[in-house]
Coordinates of C-alpha atoms and ligand atoms in Angstrom, one line a residue:
M28 CA 93.8 -86.7 -136.8
K29 CA 96.3 -84.9 -134.5
F30 CA 98.0 -81.6 -135.2
L31 CA 100.6 -79.4 -133.6
T32 CA 102.3 -76.0 -134.1
L33 CA 105.9 -76.5 -135.0
E34 CA 108.8 -74.5 -133.5
N35 CA 108.6 -72.0 -136.4
G36 CA 104.9 -71.4 -135.9
Y37 CA 103.7 -73.4 -138.9
L38 CA 101.3 -76.4 -139.1
G39 CA 102.4 -79.9 -138.3
A40 CA 100.6 -83.2 -138.2
V41 CA 101.4 -86.2 -136.0
I42 CA 101.0 -89.8 -137.2
E43 CA 101.9 -92.2 -134.5
D44 CA 105.4 -91.1 -133.4
T45 CA 106.2 -89.1 -136.5
A46 CA 105.7 -85.4 -137.0
V47 CA 105.2 -84.0 -140.5
D48 CA 106.1 -80.4 -141.4
L49 CA 103.1 -79.8 -143.7
G50 CA 104.4 -76.7 -145.4
A51 CA 107.6 -78.6 -146.5
A52 CA 105.5 -81.7 -147.3
A53 CA 103.2 -79.7 -149.6
R54 CA 106.1 -78.1 -151.4
E55 CA 107.8 -81.5 -152.0
L56 CA 104.6 -83.2 -153.1
V57 CA 103.4 -80.2 -155.1
A58 CA 100.1 -80.3 -153.1
T59 CA 97.9 -77.3 -152.2
L60 CA 97.9 -76.8 -148.4
P61 CA 94.6 -75.2 -147.3
A62 CA 96.2 -73.7 -144.1
E63 CA 99.7 -72.6 -143.1
T64 CA 99.1 -72.5 -139.4
L65 CA 97.0 -74.5 -137.0
L66 CA 94.8 -71.5 -136.3
D67 CA 94.3 -71.1 -140.1
L68 CA 93.2 -74.8 -140.2
V69 CA 90.8 -74.5 -137.3
R70 CA 89.2 -71.5 -139.1
A71 CA 89.2 -73.1 -142.5
P72 CA 86.0 -74.6 -144.0
E73 CA 85.0 -78.1 -142.8
G74 CA 87.0 -80.7 -144.9
A75 CA 90.3 -78.8 -144.7
A76 CA 91.5 -81.0 -141.9
A77 CA 90.9 -84.1 -144.0
E78 CA 92.8 -82.6 -146.9
V79 CA 95.8 -81.7 -144.7
W80 CA 95.7 -85.2 -143.2
A81 CA 95.8 -86.8 -146.7
I82 CA 99.0 -84.8 -147.4
A83 CA 100.5 -85.9 -144.1
H84 CA 99.8 -89.5 -144.9
R85 CA 101.5 -89.2 -148.3
A86 CA 104.5 -87.5 -146.7
V87 CA 104.9 -90.3 -144.1
A88 CA 104.5 -93.0 -146.8
L89 CA 107.3 -91.3 -148.9
G90 CA 109.4 -90.3 -145.9
V91 CA 109.2 -86.6 -146.9
A92 CA 109.3 -83.7 -144.4
C93 CA 109.1 -86.1 -141.5
R94 CA 111.0 -86.4 -138.2
P95 CA 110.5 -88.2 -134.9
L96 CA 107.9 -86.5 -132.7
A97 CA 110.4 -86.6 -129.8
E98 CA 112.7 -84.2 -131.8
V99 CA 110.0 -81.5 -132.1
R100 CA 109.6 -78.8 -129.4
P101 CA 106.1 -77.6 -130.3
L102 CA 104.6 -74.3 -129.4
A103 CA 101.2 -74.1 -127.9
P104 CA 98.7 -75.3 -130.5
I105 CA 97.2 -71.8 -130.8
P106 CA 100.1 -69.7 -129.6
S107 CA 98.4 -66.3 -130.3
P108 CA 94.6 -66.6 -130.2
Q109 CA 92.4 -63.8 -131.4
R110 CA 91.0 -63.2 -127.9
N111 CA 91.1 -64.4 -124.3
I112 CA 90.7 -68.0 -123.3
F113 CA 87.3 -68.7 -121.9
C114 CA 87.5 -70.7 -118.7
L115 CA 85.0 -72.6 -116.5
G116 CA 85.4 -72.3 -112.8
L117 CA 84.3 -75.0 -110.2
N118 CA 83.1 -77.4 -112.9
Y119 CA 84.0 -80.7 -111.1
R120 CA 82.1 -81.7 -108.0
A121 CA 85.0 -82.8 -105.9
H122 CA 87.0 -79.7 -106.8
V123 CA 84.1 -77.4 -105.6
K124 CA 84.2 -79.1 -102.2
E125 CA 88.0 -78.8 -101.8
F126 CA 88.1 -75.2 -103.0
E127 CA 86.1 -73.9 -100.1
K128 CA 84.3 -75.9 -97.4
N129 CA 80.5 -75.6 -97.5
Q130 CA 80.8 -74.2 -101.0
E131 CA 77.5 -75.0 -102.8
L132 CA 77.6 -76.5 -106.3
P133 CA 77.1 -73.8 -108.8
D134 CA 73.6 -73.6 -110.4
A135 CA 75.0 -72.0 -113.5
P136 CA 78.4 -72.2 -115.2
I137 CA 81.0 -69.9 -113.6
V138 CA 83.0 -68.2 -116.4
F139 CA 86.2 -66.1 -116.4
T140 CA 88.9 -65.5 -118.9
K141 CA 92.7 -65.7 -119.1
S142 CA 94.6 -63.2 -121.2
T143 CA 96.2 -64.3 -124.5
T144 CA 99.6 -63.3 -123.3
S145 CA 99.5 -65.9 -120.5
I146 CA 99.9 -68.7 -123.1
A147 CA 103.1 -70.8 -123.0
A148 CA 104.5 -73.7 -124.9
P149 CA 105.1 -77.3 -123.6
G150 CA 108.6 -77.2 -122.0
D151 CA 108.5 -73.5 -121.2
D152 CA 109.4 -72.6 -117.7
I153 CA 106.4 -71.3 -115.7
P154 CA 107.6 -67.9 -114.2
A155 CA 107.3 -68.0 -110.4
H156 CA 106.4 -64.2 -110.2
T157 CA 107.6 -64.2 -106.6
D158 CA 107.3 -60.4 -106.6
V159 CA 103.5 -60.5 -107.1
T160 CA 102.4 -63.9 -105.7
Q161 CA 103.2 -66.4 -103.0
G162 CA 100.5 -68.9 -104.0
V163 CA 101.1 -70.3 -107.5
D164 CA 98.8 -73.3 -108.1
Y165 CA 98.3 -75.8 -111.0
E166 CA 95.0 -76.8 -112.7
A167 CA 95.0 -79.7 -115.2
E168 CA 92.2 -79.2 -117.8
L169 CA 90.9 -80.3 -121.1
A170 CA 90.6 -77.3 -123.5
L171 CA 88.3 -77.2 -126.5
V172 CA 89.2 -75.3 -129.6
L173 CA 86.2 -74.2 -131.7
G174 CA 86.1 -74.6 -135.4
R175 CA 83.0 -72.8 -136.4
D176 CA 81.5 -69.4 -135.5
G177 CA 78.1 -69.3 -133.9
R178 CA 75.6 -67.4 -131.7
D179 CA 72.7 -68.8 -129.7
I180 CA 74.1 -72.3 -130.4
D181 CA 71.6 -75.1 -129.7
P182 CA 73.1 -77.6 -127.2
A183 CA 72.2 -80.4 -129.7
D184 CA 74.4 -78.6 -132.3
A185 CA 77.3 -77.6 -129.9
W186 CA 79.7 -80.4 -130.7
N187 CA 79.5 -79.4 -134.4
H188 CA 81.3 -76.2 -133.4
V189 CA 84.2 -78.0 -131.8
F190 CA 87.4 -78.5 -133.9
G191 CA 89.2 -80.5 -131.3
Y192 CA 90.7 -80.6 -127.9
T193 CA 94.1 -80.2 -126.1
A194 CA 95.4 -79.8 -122.6
I195 CA 95.9 -76.7 -120.6
N196 CA 97.4 -75.9 -117.2
D197 CA 95.2 -73.1 -115.8
V198 CA 98.0 -71.8 -113.6
T199 CA 96.6 -69.6 -110.9
A200 CA 98.0 -67.1 -108.3
R201 CA 95.6 -68.0 -105.5
D202 CA 96.4 -64.9 -103.4
L203 CA 95.5 -62.6 -106.3
Q204 CA 92.4 -64.6 -107.1
K205 CA 91.2 -64.0 -103.5
T206 CA 92.3 -60.4 -103.1
H207 CA 90.7 -59.1 -106.3
K208 CA 87.5 -61.2 -106.3
Q209 CA 87.4 -61.3 -110.0
W210 CA 89.7 -64.1 -111.2
F211 CA 91.3 -62.5 -114.2
L212 CA 94.4 -61.0 -112.6
G213 CA 95.4 -64.2 -110.8
K214 CA 94.9 -66.3 -113.9
S215 CA 96.6 -64.0 -116.5
L216 CA 100.2 -63.7 -115.4
D217 CA 102.7 -64.2 -118.2
G218 CA 103.3 -67.9 -118.7
F219 CA 100.3 -69.0 -116.7
A220 CA 98.6 -70.9 -119.6
P221 CA 100.9 -73.7 -120.8
M222 CA 99.0 -75.6 -123.5
G223 CA 99.4 -78.6 -125.8
P224 CA 101.3 -80.4 -127.1
L225 CA 98.8 -81.9 -129.6
L226 CA 95.4 -80.7 -130.8
V227 CA 93.3 -83.8 -131.3
H228 CA 90.5 -83.5 -133.9
R229 CA 87.0 -84.1 -132.7
S230 CA 86.6 -87.0 -135.2
V231 CA 89.0 -89.1 -133.1
M232 CA 88.0 -87.8 -129.7
P233 CA 87.3 -90.7 -127.3
A234 CA 84.1 -90.9 -125.2
A235 CA 84.2 -88.5 -122.2
S236 CA 84.4 -91.4 -119.8
E237 CA 87.6 -92.6 -121.6
I238 CA 89.4 -89.3 -121.4
T239 CA 91.4 -88.9 -118.2
V240 CA 92.5 -85.5 -116.9
R241 CA 95.6 -85.8 -114.6
S242 CA 98.4 -83.8 -113.1
H243 CA 101.7 -85.0 -111.5
I244 CA 103.8 -82.7 -109.4
N245 CA 107.4 -83.9 -109.1
G246 CA 106.2 -87.4 -110.1
E247 CA 103.4 -87.4 -107.5
L248 CA 99.8 -88.0 -108.9
R249 CA 97.7 -85.0 -107.6
Q250 CA 94.7 -84.9 -110.0
D251 CA 93.0 -87.9 -111.6
S252 CA 89.5 -87.7 -113.0
T253 CA 87.6 -88.3 -116.2
F254 CA 86.0 -85.9 -118.6
D255 CA 82.5 -87.2 -117.9
N256 CA 82.7 -85.8 -114.4
L257 CA 82.0 -82.2 -115.5
I258 CA 79.1 -80.5 -113.7
F259 CA 78.2 -78.5 -116.9
D260 CA 78.9 -80.6 -120.0
V261 CA 80.2 -79.3 -123.3
P262 CA 76.8 -78.6 -124.9
T263 CA 75.7 -76.6 -121.9
I264 CA 79.0 -74.7 -121.8
I265 CA 78.8 -73.7 -125.5
A266 CA 75.1 -72.9 -125.4
T267 CA 75.8 -70.7 -122.3
L268 CA 78.8 -68.8 -123.8
S269 CA 77.0 -68.2 -127.1
R270 CA 73.7 -66.9 -125.7
G271 CA 73.4 -63.5 -127.4
A272 CA 77.2 -63.4 -128.0
T273 CA 79.1 -64.7 -130.9
L274 CA 81.7 -67.4 -130.5
L275 CA 84.4 -67.5 -133.1
A276 CA 86.3 -70.4 -134.7
G277 CA 89.7 -70.4 -133.0
D278 CA 88.2 -69.6 -129.6
I279 CA 89.6 -71.7 -126.7
I280 CA 87.5 -73.0 -123.8
A281 CA 89.2 -74.5 -120.7
T282 CA 86.5 -76.7 -119.2
G283 CA 87.5 -76.7 -115.5
T284 CA 89.8 -78.7 -113.3
P285 CA 89.2 -81.8 -111.1
A286 CA 90.0 -82.1 -107.4
G287 CA 93.6 -82.3 -106.2
V288 CA 94.9 -78.7 -106.8
G289 CA 97.4 -77.3 -104.3
I290 CA 94.9 -75.1 -102.4
G291 CA 92.8 -78.2 -101.6
F292 CA 95.5 -79.5 -99.2
D293 CA 95.9 -78.4 -95.6
P294 CA 98.4 -76.8 -95.6
P295 CA 98.2 -75.8 -99.3
K296 CA 100.8 -77.4 -101.6
F297 CA 101.6 -74.4 -103.8
L298 CA 104.2 -74.8 -106.6
Q299 CA 107.8 -73.9 -105.7
P300 CA 110.6 -72.9 -108.0
G301 CA 112.1 -75.9 -109.7
D302 CA 108.9 -78.1 -109.4
E303 CA 108.0 -80.2 -112.4
V304 CA 104.3 -80.1 -113.4
I305 CA 102.9 -82.6 -115.8
V306 CA 99.3 -82.3 -117.2
E307 CA 98.0 -85.4 -119.0
V308 CA 94.8 -85.4 -121.0
T309 CA 94.2 -88.6 -122.9
G310 CA 95.5 -88.4 -126.5
V311 CA 97.2 -85.1 -126.2
G312 CA 100.7 -86.2 -125.0
P313 CA 102.2 -85.0 -121.7
L314 CA 102.3 -81.3 -121.1
I315 CA 105.5 -80.8 -119.1
N316 CA 106.6 -77.5 -117.6
R317 CA 108.9 -76.6 -114.8
V318 CA 108.5 -73.7 -112.4
A319 CA 111.4 -71.4 -113.1
P320 CA 114.2 -71.7 -110.5
G321 CA 114.0 -68.9 -108.0
Ligands
MG8 MG1 90.7 -73.6 -114.0

């Protein structure tokens, strides 16, 4: 089961290369749709995704409310989340070492957030913000979207709180990150969280070792790892974030980036106006954005 947010903000499903406008499909098929948007679906009771999926299959079989996926320009899967994106810092071993020489591996998860207004759609230009930063960097990541509220979540139960996953580019102003110590400012500039295009339901999520997390800059492969290389795995992340604090269905958790970011090179390879950035997470489809021309 794969879903997206259509241009108009409403819920879509993707079956092979076909996108279904679920609102239109439900009207044509006189079916009851349990959610109008992807955020509604994520927050809906368990079972809603399967109901929606059944409508999508009927629509494809009858050729109703369908068009080629290539003709859709989706928004971010959750374009306006209820609160900041939770993010893991330094969560791949090789990235810890490139980030700063002699940097110790963290002994507990490093957590920061990105503001909701940093979210951007696939295909949107990434603003260069040259008036506030000279060090814009890319970070390919797998992002989880939670489907169930919880507090003090047991690691053994953590995956039951995950609705699915998507891709995010945790774009970072490295100079702001360094100057202000806390990472929020350098991570939260407008347009610094391109996300999508697809949200893949957990029921069809491949094994962690089968999910690659990659980035290409102007066609050059920069990051290439697999999701089983996390230092702190998904159960540990969710247990940590929910200790004494409530996580909500609809929350987004960016799980960290592998080695190969711009600051890891000597000299650093920061993004420049006009650069094309492609983030690829297995199953999600390419997340393609260009840095706005200067
Ligand atoms: Mg990151």
